Coordinates of C-alpha atoms in Angstrom, one line a residue:
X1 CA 97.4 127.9 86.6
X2 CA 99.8 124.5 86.7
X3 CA 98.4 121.7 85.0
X4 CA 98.2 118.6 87.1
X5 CA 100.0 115.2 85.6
X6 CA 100.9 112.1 85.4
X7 CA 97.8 111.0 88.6
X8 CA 97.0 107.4 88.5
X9 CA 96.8 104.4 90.3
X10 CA 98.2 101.0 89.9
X11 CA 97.8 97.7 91.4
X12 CA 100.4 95.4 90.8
X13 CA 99.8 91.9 91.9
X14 CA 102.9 89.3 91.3
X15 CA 101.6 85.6 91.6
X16 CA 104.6 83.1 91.3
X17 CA 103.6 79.4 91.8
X18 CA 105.2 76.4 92.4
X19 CA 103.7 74.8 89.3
X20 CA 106.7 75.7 87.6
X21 CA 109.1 75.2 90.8
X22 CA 109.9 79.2 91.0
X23 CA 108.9 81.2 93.8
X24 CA 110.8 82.7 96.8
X25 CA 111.2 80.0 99.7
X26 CA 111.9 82.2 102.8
X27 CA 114.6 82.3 105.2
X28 CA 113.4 81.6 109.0
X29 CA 114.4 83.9 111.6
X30 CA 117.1 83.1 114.4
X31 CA 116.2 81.6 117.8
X32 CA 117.0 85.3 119.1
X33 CA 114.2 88.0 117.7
X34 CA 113.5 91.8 117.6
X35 CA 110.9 93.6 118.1
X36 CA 110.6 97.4 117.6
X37 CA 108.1 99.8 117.9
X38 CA 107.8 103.9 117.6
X39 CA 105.1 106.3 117.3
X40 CA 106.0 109.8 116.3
X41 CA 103.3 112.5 117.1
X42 CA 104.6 116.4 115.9
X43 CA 102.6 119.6 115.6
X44 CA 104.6 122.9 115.2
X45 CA 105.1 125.8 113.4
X46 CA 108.9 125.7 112.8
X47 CA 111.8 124.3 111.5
X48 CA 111.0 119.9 111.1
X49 CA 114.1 118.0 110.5
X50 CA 113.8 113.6 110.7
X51 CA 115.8 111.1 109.1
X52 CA 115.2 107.6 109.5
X53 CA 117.1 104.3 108.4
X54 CA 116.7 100.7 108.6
X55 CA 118.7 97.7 107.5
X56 CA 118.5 94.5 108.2
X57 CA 119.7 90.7 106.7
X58 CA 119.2 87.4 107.5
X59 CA 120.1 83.8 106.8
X60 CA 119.6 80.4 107.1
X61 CA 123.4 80.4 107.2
X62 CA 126.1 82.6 107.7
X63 CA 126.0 86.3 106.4
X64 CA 128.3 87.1 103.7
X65 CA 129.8 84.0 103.4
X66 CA 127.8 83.2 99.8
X67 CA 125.1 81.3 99.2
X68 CA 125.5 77.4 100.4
X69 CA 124.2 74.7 99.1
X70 CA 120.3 74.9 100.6
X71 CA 120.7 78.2 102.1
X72 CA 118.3 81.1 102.1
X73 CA 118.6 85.2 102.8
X74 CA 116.6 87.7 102.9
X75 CA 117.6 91.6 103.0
X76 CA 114.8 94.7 103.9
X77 CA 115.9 97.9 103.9
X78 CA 113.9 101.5 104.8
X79 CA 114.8 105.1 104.2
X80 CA 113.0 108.1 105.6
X81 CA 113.4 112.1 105.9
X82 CA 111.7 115.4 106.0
X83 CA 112.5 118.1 106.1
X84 CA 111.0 122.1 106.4
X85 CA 112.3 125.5 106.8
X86 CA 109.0 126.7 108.5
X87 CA 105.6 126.5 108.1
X88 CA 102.5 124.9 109.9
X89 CA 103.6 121.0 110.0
X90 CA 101.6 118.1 111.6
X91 CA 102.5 114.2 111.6
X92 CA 101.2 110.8 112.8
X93 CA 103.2 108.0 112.3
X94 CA 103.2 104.4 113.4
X95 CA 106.4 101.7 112.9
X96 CA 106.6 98.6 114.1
X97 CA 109.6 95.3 113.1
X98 CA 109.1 92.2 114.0
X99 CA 112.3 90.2 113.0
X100 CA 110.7 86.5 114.0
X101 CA 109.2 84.1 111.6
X102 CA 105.7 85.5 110.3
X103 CA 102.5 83.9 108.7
X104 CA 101.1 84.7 105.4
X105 CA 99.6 88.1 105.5
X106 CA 101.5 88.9 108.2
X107 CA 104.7 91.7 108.1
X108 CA 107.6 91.6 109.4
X109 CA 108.1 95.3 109.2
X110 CA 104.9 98.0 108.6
X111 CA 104.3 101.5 108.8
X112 CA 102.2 104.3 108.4
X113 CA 101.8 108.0 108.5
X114 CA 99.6 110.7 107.7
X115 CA 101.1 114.6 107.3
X116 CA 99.7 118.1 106.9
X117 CA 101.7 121.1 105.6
X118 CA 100.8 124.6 105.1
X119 CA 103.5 127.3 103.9
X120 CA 104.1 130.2 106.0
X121 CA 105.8 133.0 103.8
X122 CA 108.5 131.6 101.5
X123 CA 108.6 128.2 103.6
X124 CA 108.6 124.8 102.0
X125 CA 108.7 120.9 102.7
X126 CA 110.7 118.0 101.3
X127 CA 109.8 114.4 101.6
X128 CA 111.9 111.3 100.8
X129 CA 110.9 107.5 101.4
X130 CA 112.3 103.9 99.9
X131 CA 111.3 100.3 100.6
X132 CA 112.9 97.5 99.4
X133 CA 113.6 93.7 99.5
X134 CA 115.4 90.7 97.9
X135 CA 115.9 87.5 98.4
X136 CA 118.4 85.2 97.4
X137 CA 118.2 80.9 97.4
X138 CA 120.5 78.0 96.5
X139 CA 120.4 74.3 95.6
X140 CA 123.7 74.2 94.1
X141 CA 126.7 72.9 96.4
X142 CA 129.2 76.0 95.6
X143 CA 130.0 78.4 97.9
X144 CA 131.4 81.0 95.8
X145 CA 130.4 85.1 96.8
X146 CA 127.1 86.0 96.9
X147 CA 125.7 85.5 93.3
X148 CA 122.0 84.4 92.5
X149 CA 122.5 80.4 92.0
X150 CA 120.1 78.4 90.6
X151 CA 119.3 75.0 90.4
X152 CA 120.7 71.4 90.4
X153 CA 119.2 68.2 88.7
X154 CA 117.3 67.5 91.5
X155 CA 113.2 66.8 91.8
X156 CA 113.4 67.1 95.8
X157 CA 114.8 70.6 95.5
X158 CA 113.3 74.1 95.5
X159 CA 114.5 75.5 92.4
X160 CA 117.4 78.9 93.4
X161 CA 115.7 82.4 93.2
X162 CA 117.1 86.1 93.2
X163 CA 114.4 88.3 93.8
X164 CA 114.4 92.0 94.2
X165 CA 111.2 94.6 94.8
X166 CA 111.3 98.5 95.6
X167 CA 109.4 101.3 96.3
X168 CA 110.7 105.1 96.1
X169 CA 108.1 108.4 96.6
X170 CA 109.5 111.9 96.9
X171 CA 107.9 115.3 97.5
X172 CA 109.4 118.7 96.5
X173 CA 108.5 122.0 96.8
X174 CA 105.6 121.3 99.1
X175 CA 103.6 124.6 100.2
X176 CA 100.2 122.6 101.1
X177 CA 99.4 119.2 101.4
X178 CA 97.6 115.9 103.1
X179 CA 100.1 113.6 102.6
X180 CA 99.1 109.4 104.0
X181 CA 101.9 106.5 103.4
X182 CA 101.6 103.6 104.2
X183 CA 104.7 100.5 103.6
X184 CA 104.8 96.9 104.7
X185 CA 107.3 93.6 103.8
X186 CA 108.1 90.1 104.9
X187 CA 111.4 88.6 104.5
X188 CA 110.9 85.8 107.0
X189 CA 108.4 82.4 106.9
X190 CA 107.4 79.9 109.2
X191 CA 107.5 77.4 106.4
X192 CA 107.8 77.1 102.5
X193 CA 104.2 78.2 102.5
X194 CA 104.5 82.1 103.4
X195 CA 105.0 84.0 100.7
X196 CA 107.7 87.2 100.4
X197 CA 105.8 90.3 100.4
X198 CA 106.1 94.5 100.0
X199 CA 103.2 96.6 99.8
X200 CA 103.7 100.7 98.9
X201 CA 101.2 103.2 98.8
X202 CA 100.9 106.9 98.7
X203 CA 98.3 109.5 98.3
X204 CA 98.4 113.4 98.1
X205 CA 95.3 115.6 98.8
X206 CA 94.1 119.1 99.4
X207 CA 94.4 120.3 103.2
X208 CA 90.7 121.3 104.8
X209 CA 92.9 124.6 105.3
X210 CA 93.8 125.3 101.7
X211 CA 92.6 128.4 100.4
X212 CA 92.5 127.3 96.5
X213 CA 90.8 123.8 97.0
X214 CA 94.6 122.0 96.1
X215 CA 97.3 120.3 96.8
X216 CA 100.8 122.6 95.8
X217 CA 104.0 120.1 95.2
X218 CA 105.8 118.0 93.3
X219 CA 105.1 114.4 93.7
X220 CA 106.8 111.0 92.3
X221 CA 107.2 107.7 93.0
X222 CA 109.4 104.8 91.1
X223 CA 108.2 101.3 92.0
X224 CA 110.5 98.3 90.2
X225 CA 110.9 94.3 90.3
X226 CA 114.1 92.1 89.5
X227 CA 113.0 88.6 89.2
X228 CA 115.0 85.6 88.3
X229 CA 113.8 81.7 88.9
X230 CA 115.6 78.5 88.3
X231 CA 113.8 75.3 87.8
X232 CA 113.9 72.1 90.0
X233 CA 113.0 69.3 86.9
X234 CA 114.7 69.2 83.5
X235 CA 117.9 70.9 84.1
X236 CA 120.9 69.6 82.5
X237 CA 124.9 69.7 83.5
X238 CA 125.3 72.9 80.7
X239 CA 122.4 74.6 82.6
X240 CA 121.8 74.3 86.3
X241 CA 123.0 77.2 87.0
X242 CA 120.9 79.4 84.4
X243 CA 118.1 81.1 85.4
X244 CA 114.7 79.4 83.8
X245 CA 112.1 82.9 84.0
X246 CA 112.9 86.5 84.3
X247 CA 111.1 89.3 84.6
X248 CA 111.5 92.7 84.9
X249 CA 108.9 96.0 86.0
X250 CA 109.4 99.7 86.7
X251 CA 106.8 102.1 87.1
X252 CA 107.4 106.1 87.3
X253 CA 105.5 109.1 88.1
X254 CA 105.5 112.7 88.7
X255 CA 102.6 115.7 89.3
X256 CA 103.6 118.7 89.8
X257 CA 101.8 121.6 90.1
X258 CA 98.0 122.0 91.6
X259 CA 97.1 118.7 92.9
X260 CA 93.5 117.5 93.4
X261 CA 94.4 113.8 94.1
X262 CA 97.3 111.4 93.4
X263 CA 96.9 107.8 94.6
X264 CA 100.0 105.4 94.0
X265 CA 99.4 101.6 95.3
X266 CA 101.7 99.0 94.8
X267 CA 101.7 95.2 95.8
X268 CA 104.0 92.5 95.6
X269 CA 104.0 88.7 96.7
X270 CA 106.3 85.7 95.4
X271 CA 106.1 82.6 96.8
X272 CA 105.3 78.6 96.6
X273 CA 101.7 79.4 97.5
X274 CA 100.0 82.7 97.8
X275 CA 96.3 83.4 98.5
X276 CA 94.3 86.5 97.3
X277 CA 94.2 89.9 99.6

């Protein structure tokens, strides 16, 4: 019998506070705003084929014009697809975008989705999904291409930030399976108060229809964080522009084999002031 490996869970929790003058200050939204939402119900025994993409960017400025001197932007983007060659396939999903200015605990973008699979003779699934921000902020008066810039001797100043978080799962080889995700971020604040935000989770279980008590597949996710903060106080002429903290994360996993449970949760938030889920 496969040996199941690598299950876990992990709860990452980020606090940045302005203490230190280095958090993510988001951009607000434009006077025009989106809205989107889609609900996908499918139960068949067939050939299953979606692909799904998102991107979107905004500023306190112009797009890709660099970063001016006070000026914010924000980037989410979302990748989706599955795919089958047959079997008995059933999904639920849920997405909804919201593009104007949000609160804290609030997203702008969210969804969810739960999917059962069960082979039918040599029939298999594949499953691909990746979340991710950043955000970018400037004190400095340059307008040079899009770089992360960081502060200026200034105490009335929020310090420059260039701030990246992403979340990657992938299934292979799927002959049964429960499948739930669930994937949520905020690039846009009513005020300095709102924290960015990305939440990621997965978890893989046993159908009530599986005849061994298991989950068959492949499973693994990749979760990472780029962070870079400047400071607003006690920055001299050789080093405004230098970044003050940095931090780096990455987290990988894989099970393959017979799966009884794999749970995967990830949370981010970076901001001037975040409160506790």
């Amino acid at each position: 019998m496969k040996q199941l490996s690598g299950i876990g869970l992990i709860l990452l929790f980020l606090l940045c506070t302005a203490g230190n003058g280095a958090a993510d200050y988001l951009p607000n939204s434009t006077l025009e705003t989106q809205q989107i939402r889609v609900f996908t119900l499918i139960d068949t025994v067939g050939v299953v084929i979606e692909k799904m993409t998102l991107s979107w960017d905004v500023s306190t400025g112009g797009l890709y014009d660099g970063l001016l001197y006070g000026e914010r932007q924000g980037s989410l983007t979302w990748t989706d697809s599955v795919m089958t060659n047959g079997g008995r396939f059933r999904e639920t999903r849920t997405l909804n975008l919201d593009t104007a200015m949000q609160t804290a605990g609030i997203p702008n973008f969210d969804q969810t989705r739960v999917i059962t699979y069960e082979s039918e003779g040599s029939s298999h699934m594949l499953m691909n999904e990746a979340l991710s921000i950043a955000l970018y902020g400037s004190v400095s008066s340059t307008d040079k291409p899009l770089v992360c810039i960081f502060s200026k001797p200034s105490t009335e100043q929020i310090p420059g930030f260039c701030n990246k978080a992403s979340a990657k799962s992938s299934l292979r080889s799927v002959t049964s399976a429960a499948i739930t995700t669930a994937g949520s971020a905020r690039i846009t604040g009513a005020d300095a108060l709102v924290p960015a935000a990305l939440a990621y989770e997965i978890s893989v279980m046993p159908t009530q229809a599986s005849d061994i008590g298991y989950a068959d597949a492949t499973v693994s996710t990749l979760f990472t964080l780029s962070i870079l903060e400047g400071r607003e106080t006690d920055i001299t002429l050789d080093t405004w522009n230098q970044s003050a903290s940095e931090l780096t994360y990455s987290d990988a996993s894989t099970a393959s084999g017979y799966i009884t449970a794999f749970t995967k949760v990830f949370e981010y938030q970076s901001g001037l002031a975040i409160s506790a889920r």
